[in-house]
PDB file of C-alpha atoms in Angstrom:
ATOM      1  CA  UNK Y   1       6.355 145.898 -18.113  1.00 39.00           C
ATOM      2  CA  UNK Y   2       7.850 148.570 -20.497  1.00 41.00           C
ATOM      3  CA  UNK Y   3       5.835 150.733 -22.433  1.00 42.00           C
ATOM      4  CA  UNK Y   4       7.032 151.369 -25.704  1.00 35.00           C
ATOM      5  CA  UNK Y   5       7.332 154.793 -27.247  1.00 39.00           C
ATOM      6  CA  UNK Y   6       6.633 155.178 -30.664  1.00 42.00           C
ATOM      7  CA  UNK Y   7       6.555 158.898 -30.831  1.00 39.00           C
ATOM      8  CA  UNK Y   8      10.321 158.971 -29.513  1.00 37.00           C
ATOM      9  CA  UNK Y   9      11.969 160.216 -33.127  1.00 41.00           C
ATOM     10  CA  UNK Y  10      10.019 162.922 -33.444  1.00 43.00           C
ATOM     11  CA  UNK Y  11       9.677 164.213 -29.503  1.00 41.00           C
ATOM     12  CA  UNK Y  12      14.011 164.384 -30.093  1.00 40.00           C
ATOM     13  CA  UNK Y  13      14.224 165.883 -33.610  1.00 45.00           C
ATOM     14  CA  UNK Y  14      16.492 169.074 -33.998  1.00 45.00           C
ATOM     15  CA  UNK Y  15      17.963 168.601 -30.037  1.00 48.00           C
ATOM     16  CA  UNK Y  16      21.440 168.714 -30.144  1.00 57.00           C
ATOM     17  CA  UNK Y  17      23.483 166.036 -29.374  1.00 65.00           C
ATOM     18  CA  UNK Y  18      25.396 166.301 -25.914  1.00 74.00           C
ATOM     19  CA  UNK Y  19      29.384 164.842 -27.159  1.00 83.00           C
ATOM     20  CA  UNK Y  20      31.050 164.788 -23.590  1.00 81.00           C
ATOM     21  CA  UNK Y  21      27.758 163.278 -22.096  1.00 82.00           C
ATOM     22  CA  UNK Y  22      27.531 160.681 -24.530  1.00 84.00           C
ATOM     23  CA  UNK Y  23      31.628 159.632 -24.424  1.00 85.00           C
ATOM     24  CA  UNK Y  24      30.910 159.486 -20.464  1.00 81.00           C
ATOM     25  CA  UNK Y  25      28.328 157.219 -21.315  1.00 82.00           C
ATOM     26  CA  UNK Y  26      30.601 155.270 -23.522  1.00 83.00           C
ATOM     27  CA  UNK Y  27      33.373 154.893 -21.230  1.00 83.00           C
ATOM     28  CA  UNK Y  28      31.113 153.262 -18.235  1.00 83.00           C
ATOM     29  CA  UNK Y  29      29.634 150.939 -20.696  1.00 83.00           C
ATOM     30  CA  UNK Y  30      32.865 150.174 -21.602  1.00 79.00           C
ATOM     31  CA  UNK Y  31      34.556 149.721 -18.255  1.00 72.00           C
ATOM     32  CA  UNK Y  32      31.519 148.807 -15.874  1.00 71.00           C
ATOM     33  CA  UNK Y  33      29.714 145.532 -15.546  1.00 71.00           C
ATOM     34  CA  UNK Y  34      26.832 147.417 -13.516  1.00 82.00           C
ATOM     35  CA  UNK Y  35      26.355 149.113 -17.369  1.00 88.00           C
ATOM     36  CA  UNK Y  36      22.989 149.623 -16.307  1.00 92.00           C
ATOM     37  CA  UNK Y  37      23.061 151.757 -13.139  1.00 92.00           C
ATOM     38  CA  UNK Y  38      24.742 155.076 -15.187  1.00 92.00           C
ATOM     39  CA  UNK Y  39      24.500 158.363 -13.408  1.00 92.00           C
ATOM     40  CA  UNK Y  40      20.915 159.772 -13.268  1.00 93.00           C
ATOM     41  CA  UNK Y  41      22.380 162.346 -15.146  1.00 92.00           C
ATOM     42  CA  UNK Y  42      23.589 160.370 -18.294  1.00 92.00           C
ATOM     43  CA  UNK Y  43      19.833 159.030 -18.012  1.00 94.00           C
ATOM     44  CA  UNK Y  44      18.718 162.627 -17.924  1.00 93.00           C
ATOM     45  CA  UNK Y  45      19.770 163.162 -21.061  1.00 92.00           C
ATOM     46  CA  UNK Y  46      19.297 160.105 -22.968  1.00 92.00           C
ATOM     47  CA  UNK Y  47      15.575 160.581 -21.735  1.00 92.00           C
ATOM     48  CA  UNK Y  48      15.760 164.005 -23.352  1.00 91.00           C
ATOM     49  CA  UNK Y  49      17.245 162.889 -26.598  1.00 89.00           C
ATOM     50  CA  UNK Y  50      20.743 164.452 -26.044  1.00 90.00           C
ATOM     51  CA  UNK Y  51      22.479 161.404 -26.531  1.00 91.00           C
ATOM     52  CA  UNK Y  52      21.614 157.789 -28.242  1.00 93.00           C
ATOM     53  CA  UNK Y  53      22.157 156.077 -25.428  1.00 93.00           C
ATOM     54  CA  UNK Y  54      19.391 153.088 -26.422  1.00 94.00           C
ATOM     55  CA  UNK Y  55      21.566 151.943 -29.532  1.00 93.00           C
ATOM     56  CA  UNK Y  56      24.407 152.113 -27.285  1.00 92.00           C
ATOM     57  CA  UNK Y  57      22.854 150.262 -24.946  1.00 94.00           C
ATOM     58  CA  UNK Y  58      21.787 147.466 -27.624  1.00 94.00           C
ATOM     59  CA  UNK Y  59      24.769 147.265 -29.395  1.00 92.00           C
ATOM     60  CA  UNK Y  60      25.910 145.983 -26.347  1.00 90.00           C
ATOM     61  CA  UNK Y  61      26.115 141.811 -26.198  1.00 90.00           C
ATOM     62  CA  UNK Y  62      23.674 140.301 -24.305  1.00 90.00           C
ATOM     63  CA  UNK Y  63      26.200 138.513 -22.177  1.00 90.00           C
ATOM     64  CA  UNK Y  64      26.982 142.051 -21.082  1.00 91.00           C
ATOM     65  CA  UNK Y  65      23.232 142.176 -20.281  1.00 93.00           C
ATOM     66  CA  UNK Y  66      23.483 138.765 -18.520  1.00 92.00           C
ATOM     67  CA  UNK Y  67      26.290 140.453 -16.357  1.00 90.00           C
ATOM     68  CA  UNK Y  68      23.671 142.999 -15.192  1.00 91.00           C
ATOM     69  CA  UNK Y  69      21.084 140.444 -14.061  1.00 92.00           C
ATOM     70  CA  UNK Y  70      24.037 139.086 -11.846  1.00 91.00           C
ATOM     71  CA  UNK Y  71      24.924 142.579 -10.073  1.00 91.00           C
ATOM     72  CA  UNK Y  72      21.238 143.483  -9.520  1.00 92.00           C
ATOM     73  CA  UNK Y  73      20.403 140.178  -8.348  1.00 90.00           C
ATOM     74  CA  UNK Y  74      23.293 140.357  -5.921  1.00 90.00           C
ATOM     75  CA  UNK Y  75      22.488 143.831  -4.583  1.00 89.00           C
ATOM     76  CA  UNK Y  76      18.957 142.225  -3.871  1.00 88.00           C
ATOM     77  CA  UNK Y  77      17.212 145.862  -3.733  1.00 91.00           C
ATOM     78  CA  UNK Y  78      14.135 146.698  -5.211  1.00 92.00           C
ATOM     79  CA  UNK Y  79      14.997 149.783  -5.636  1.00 94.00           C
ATOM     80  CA  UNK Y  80      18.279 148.978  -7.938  1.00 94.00           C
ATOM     81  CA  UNK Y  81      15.768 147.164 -10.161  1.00 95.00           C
ATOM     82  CA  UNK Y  82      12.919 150.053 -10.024  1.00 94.00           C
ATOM     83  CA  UNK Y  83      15.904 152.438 -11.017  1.00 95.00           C
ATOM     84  CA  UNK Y  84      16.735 150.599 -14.176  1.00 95.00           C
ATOM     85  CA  UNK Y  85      13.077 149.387 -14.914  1.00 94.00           C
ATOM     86  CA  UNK Y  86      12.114 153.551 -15.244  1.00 94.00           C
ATOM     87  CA  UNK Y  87      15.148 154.966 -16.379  1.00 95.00           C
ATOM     88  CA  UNK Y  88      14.061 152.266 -19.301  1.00 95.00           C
ATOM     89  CA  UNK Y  89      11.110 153.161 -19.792  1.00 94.00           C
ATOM     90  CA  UNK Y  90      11.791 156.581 -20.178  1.00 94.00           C
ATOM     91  CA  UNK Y  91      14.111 155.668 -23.324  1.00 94.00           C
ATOM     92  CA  UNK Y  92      12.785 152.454 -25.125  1.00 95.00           C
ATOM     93  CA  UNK Y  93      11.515 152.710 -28.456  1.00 94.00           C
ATOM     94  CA  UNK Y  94      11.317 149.287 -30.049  1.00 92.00           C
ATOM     95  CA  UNK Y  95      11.728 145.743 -29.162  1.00 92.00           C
ATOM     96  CA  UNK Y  96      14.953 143.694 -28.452  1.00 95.00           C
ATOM     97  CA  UNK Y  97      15.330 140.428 -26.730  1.00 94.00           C
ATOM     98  CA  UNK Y  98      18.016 141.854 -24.547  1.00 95.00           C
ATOM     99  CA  UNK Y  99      14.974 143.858 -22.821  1.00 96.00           C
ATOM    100  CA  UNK Y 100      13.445 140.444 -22.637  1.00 96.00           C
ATOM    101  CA  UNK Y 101      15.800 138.747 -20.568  1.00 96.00           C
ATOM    102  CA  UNK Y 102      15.802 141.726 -18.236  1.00 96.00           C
ATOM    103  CA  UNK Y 103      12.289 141.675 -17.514  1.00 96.00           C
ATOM    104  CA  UNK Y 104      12.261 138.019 -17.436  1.00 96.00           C
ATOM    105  CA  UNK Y 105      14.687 138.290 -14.494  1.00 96.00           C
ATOM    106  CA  UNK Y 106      12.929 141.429 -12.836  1.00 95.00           C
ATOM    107  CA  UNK Y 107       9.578 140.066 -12.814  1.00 95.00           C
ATOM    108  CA  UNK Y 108      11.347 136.819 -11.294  1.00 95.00           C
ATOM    109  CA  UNK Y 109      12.678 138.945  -8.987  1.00 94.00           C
ATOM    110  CA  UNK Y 110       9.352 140.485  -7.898  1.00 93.00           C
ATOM    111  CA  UNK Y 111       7.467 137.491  -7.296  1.00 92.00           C
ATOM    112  CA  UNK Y 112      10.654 135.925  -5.067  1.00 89.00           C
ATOM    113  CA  UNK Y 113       8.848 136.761  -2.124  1.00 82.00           C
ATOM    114  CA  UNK Y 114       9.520 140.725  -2.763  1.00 84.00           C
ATOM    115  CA  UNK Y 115       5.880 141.168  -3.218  1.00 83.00           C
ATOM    116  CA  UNK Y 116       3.363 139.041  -2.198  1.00 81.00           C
ATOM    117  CA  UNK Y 117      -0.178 141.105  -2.955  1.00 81.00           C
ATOM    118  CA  UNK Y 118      -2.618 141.758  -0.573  1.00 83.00           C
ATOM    119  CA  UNK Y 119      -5.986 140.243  -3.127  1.00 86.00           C
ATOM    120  CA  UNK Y 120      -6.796 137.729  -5.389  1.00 84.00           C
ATOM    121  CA  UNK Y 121      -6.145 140.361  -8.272  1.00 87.00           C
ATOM    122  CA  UNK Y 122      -3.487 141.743  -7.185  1.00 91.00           C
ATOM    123  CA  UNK Y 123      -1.483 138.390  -6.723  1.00 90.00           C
ATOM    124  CA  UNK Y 124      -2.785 137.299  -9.943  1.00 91.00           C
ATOM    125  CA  UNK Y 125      -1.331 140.168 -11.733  1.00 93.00           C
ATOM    126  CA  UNK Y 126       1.887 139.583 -10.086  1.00 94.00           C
ATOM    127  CA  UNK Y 127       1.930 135.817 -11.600  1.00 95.00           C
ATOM    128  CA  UNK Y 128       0.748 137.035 -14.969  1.00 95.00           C
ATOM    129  CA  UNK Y 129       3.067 139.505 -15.538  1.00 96.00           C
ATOM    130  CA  UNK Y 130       5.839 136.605 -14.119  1.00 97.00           C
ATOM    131  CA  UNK Y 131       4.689 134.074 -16.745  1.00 97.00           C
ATOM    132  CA  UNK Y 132       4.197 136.565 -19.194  1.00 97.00           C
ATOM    133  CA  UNK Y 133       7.780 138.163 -19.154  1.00 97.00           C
ATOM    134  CA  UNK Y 134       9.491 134.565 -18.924  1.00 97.00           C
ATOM    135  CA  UNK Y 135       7.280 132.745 -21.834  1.00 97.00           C
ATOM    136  CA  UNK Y 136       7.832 135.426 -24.100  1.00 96.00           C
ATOM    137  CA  UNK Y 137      11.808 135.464 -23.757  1.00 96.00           C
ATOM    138  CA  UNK Y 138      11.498 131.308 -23.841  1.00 96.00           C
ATOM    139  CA  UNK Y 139       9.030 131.178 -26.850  1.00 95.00           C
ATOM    140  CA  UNK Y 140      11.981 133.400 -28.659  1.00 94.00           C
ATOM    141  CA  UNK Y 141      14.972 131.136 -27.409  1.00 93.00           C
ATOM    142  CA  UNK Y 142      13.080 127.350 -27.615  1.00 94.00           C
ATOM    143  CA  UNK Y 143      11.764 125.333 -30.374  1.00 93.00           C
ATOM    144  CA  UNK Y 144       8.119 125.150 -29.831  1.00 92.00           C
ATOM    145  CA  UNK Y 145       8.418 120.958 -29.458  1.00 93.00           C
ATOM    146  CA  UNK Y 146      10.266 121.675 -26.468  1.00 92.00           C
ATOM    147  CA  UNK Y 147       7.028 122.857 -24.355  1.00 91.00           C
ATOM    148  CA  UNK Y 148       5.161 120.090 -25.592  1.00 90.00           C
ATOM    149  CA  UNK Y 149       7.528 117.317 -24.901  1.00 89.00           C
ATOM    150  CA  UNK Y 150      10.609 118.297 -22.811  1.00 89.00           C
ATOM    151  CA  UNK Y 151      10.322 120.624 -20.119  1.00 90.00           C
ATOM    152  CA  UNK Y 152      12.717 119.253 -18.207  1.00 91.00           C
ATOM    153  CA  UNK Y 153      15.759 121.007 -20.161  1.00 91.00           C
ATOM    154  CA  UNK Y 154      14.158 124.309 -19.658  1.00 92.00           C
ATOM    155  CA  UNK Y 155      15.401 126.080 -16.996  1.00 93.00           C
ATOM    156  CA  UNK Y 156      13.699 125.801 -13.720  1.00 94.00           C
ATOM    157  CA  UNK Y 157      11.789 129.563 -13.607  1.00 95.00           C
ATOM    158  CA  UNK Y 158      10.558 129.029 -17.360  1.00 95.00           C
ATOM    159  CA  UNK Y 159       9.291 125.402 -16.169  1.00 95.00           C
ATOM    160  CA  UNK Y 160       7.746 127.500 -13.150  1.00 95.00           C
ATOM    161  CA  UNK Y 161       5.986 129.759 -15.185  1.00 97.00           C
ATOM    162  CA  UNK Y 162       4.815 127.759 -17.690  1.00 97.00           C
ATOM    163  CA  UNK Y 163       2.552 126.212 -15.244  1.00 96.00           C
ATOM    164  CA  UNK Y 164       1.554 129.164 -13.981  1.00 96.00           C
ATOM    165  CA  UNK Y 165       0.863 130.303 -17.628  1.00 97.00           C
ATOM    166  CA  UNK Y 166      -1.864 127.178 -17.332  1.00 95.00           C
ATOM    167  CA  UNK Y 167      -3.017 127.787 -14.027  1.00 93.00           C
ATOM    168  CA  UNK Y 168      -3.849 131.124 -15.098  1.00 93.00           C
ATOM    169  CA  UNK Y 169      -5.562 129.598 -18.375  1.00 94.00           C
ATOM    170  CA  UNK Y 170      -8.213 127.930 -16.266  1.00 91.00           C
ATOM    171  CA  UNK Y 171     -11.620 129.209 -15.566  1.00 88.00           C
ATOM    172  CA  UNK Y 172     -11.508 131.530 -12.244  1.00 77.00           C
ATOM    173  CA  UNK Y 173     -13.892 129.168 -10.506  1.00 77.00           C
ATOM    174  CA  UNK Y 174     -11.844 126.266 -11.058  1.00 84.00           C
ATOM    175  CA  UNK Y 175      -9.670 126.476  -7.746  1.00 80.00           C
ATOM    176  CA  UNK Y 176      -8.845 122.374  -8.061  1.00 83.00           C
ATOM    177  CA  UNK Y 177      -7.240 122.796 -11.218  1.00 89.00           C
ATOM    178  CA  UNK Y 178      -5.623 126.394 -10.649  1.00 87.00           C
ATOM    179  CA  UNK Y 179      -3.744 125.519  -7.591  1.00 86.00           C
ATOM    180  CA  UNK Y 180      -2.813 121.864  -8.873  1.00 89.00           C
ATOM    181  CA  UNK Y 181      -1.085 123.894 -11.884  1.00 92.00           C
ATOM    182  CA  UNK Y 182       0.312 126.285  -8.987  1.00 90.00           C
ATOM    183  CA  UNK Y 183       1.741 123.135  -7.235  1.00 89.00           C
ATOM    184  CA  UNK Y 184       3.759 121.892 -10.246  1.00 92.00           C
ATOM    185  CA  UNK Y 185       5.030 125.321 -10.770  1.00 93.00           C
ATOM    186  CA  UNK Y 186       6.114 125.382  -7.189  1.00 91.00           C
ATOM    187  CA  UNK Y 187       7.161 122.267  -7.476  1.00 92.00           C
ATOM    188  CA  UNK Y 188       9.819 123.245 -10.898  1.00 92.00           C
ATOM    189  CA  UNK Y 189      10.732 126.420  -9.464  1.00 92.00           C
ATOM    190  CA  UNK Y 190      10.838 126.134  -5.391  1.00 91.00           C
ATOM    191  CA  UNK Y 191      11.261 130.056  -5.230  1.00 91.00           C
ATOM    192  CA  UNK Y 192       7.512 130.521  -6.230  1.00 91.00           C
ATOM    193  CA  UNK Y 193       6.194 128.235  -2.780  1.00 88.00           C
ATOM    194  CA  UNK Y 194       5.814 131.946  -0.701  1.00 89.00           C
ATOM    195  CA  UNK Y 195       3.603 133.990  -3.305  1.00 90.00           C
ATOM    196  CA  UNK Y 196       1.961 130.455  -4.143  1.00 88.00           C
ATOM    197  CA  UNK Y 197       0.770 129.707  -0.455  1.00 87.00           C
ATOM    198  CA  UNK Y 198      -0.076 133.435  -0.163  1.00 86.00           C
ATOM    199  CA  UNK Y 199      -1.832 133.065  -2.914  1.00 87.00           C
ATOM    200  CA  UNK Y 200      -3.603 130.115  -2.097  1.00 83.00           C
ATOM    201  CA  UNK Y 201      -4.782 131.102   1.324  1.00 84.00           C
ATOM    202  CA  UNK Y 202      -6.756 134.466  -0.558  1.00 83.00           C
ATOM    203  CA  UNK Y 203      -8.285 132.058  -2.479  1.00 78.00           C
ATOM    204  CA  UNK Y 204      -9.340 130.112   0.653  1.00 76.00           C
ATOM    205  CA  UNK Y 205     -10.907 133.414   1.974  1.00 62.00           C
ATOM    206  CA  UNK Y 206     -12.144 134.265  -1.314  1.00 60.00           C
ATOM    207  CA  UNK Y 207     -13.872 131.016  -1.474  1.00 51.00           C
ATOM    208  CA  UNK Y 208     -15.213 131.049   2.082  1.00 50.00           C
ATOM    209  CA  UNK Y 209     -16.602 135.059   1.347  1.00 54.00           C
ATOM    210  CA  UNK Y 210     -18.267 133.630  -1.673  1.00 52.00           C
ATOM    211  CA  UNK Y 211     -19.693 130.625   0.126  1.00 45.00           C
ATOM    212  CA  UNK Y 212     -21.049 133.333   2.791  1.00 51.00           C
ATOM    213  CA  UNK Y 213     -22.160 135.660  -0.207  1.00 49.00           C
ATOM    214  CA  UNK Y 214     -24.135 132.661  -1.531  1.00 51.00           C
ATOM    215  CA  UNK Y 215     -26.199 131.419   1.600  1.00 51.00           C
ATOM    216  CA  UNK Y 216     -27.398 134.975   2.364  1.00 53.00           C
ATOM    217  CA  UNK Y 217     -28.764 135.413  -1.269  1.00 56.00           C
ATOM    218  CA  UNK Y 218     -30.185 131.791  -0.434  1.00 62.00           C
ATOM    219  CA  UNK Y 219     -32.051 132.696   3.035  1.00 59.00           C
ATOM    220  CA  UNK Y 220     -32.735 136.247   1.275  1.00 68.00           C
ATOM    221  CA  UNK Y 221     -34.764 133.950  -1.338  1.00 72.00           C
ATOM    222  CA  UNK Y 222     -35.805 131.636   1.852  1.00 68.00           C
ATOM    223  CA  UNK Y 223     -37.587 134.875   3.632  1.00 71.00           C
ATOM    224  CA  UNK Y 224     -39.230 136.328   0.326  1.00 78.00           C
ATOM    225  CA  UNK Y 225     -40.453 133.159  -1.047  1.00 76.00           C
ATOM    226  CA  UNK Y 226     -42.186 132.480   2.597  1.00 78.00           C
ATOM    227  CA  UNK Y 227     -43.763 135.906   1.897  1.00 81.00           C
ATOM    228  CA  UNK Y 228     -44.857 135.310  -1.842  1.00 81.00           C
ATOM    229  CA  UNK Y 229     -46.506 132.003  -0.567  1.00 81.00           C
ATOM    230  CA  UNK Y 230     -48.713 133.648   1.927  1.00 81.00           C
ATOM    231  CA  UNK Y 231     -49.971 136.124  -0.235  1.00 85.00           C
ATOM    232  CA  UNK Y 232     -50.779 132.851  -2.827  1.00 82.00           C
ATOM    233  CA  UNK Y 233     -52.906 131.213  -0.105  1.00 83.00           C
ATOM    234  CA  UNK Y 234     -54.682 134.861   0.178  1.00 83.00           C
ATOM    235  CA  UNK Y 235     -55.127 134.993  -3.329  1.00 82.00           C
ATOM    236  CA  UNK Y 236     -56.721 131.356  -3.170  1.00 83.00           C
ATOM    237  CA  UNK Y 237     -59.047 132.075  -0.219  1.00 82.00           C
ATOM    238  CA  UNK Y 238     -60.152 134.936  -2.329  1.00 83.00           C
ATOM    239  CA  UNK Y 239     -60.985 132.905  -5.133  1.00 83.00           C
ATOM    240  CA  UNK Y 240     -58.371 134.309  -7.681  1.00 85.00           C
ATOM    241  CA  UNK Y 241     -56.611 131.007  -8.558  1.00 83.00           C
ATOM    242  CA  UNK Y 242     -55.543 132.164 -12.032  1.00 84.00           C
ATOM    243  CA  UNK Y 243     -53.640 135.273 -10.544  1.00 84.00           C
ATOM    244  CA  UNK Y 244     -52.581 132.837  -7.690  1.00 82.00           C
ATOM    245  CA  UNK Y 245     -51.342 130.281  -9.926  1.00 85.00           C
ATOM    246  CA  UNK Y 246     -49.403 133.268 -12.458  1.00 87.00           C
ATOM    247  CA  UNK Y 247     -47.546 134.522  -9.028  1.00 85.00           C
ATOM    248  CA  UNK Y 248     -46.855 130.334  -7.981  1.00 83.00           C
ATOM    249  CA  UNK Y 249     -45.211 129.961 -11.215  1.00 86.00           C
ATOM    250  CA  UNK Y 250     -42.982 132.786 -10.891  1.00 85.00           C
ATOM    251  CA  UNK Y 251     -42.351 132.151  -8.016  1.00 81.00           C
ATOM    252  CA  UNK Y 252     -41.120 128.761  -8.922  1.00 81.00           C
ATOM    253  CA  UNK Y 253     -38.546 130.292 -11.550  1.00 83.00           C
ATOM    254  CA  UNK Y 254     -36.924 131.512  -8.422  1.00 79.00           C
ATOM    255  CA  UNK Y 255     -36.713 128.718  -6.257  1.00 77.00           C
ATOM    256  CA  UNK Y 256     -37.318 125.371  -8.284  1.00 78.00           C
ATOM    257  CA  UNK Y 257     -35.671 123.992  -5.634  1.00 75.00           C
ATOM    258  CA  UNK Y 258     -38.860 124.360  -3.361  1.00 74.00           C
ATOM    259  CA  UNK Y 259     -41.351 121.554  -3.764  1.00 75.00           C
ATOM    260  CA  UNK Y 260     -44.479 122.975  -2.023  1.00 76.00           C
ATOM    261  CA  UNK Y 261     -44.688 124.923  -5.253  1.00 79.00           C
ATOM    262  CA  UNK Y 262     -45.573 121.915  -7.782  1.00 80.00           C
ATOM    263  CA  UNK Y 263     -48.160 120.947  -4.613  1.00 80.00           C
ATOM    264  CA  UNK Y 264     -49.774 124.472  -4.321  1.00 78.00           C
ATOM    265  CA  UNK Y 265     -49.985 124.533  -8.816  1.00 82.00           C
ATOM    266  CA  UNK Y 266     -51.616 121.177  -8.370  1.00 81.00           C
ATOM    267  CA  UNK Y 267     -54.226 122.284  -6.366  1.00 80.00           C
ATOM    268  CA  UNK Y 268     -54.583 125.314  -8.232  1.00 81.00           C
ATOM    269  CA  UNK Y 269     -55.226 123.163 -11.168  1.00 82.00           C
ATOM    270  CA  UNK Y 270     -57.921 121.770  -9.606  1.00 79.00           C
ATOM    271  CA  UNK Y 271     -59.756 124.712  -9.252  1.00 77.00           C
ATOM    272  CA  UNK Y 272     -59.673 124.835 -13.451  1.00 70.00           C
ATOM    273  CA  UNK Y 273     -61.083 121.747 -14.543  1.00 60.00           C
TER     274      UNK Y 273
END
């Protein structure tokens, strides 16, 4: 979800460093659980390089972070999490598993019935970037043994998204197996049931518009190969069975399904011995 900024020393070189901004800064972090929601104007100029307020923000112990997660959980606002998700942005530089857990918790926010997505794509990039954010923070905190043979002392979101991380690993025209995976991760984590059903119904209608897709090509094919096979039987009352049998066997790479074809070559065949 965060972009990281590798050209950050060099776009802050020679900027001086703002001292009563950056003790402000230090006394909220200090005294305020909601460390996280500073003034837009302490963000202001951490963004432009005036203080360091990333290393003060990691030195900071991730039970601090933990604390966050709580308050903007409990404020349930979107736009609480949108204002630390870009004021973040605007100042990472390198990665820290404190960032981790925060996404893991915003992107489980998100997908909490927040957003839903309005397509197939759109919902699937919702529920990748869920079980992305949460299996990378697990993978860092959990022996690897532990998603092979005990999921049940994971917490219930990582179990959640860890099936979703499968559903998402099968092939897109697999909807059995994709939405079984999406029931068990409904199933370990109840909060994912909305986007799931929502989910599941686009795929219904995405299903049904490919179904509809599919039998127009098919009485497309119907209509064209009933106008190939006249101009075969013209061909053959003309006496031009070689170009009439060429056409009948291209024909029949089109539609093998379509047995007047091997009848028609037959006859034609007759005409060559």
């Amino acid at each position: 979800m965060t972009e990281i900024k590798s050209t950050f020393d060099e776009r802050v070189q020679n900027i001086v460093v703002d001292e009563h901004m950056q003790a402000q800064a230090v006394e909220l972090l200090v005294d305020s659980g909601k460390f996280l929601l500073l003034p837009e104007e302490i963000w202001q100029s951490a963004e432009a390089g005036r203080i360091p307020l990333e290393q003060m923000l990691l030195d900071q112990p991730i039970g601090k972070w933990m604390i966050m997660v709580n308050v903007l959980n409990g404020k349930k606002s979107a736009q609480h999490w949108d204002f630390v998700r870009s004021h973040l942005a605007g100042i990472r530089t390198r990665n820290d598993i404190r960032y981790d857990y925060l996404e893991m918790h915003m992107s489980n926010y998100w997908v909490s019935g927040v957003l839903q997505g309005d397509s197939v794509e759109s919902v699937e990039q919702l529920l990748r970037e869920f079980a992305s954010a949460n299996m990378r923070y697990a993978r860092q905190v959990y022996n690897p043994v532990v998603f092979e043979e005990c999921l049940e002392i994971l917490p219930d979101h990582i179990r959640g998204a860890f099936w979703v991380e499968q559903a998402l690993a099968c092939a897109p025209e697999d909807y059995e197996s994709r939405l079984d995976a999406l029931g068990k991760a409904a199933a370990e984590w109840p909060t994912l049931g909305t986007v799931i059903k929502n989910y599941a119904t686009l795929l219904g209608v995405e299903s049904e518009k490919r179904l509809q897709e599919a039998a127009a090509v098919s009485n497309e094919m119907a209509a064209i190969a009933i106008e190939v096979k006249e101009q075969i039987l013209n061909l053959m009352d003309s006496g031009m069975y070689a170009e009439a049998y060429a056409i009948t066997e291209q024909l029949q790479q089109m539609t093998p399904e379509d047995e007047d074809l091997e009848l028609l070559k037959a006859e034609l065949r007759g005409h060559f011995s």
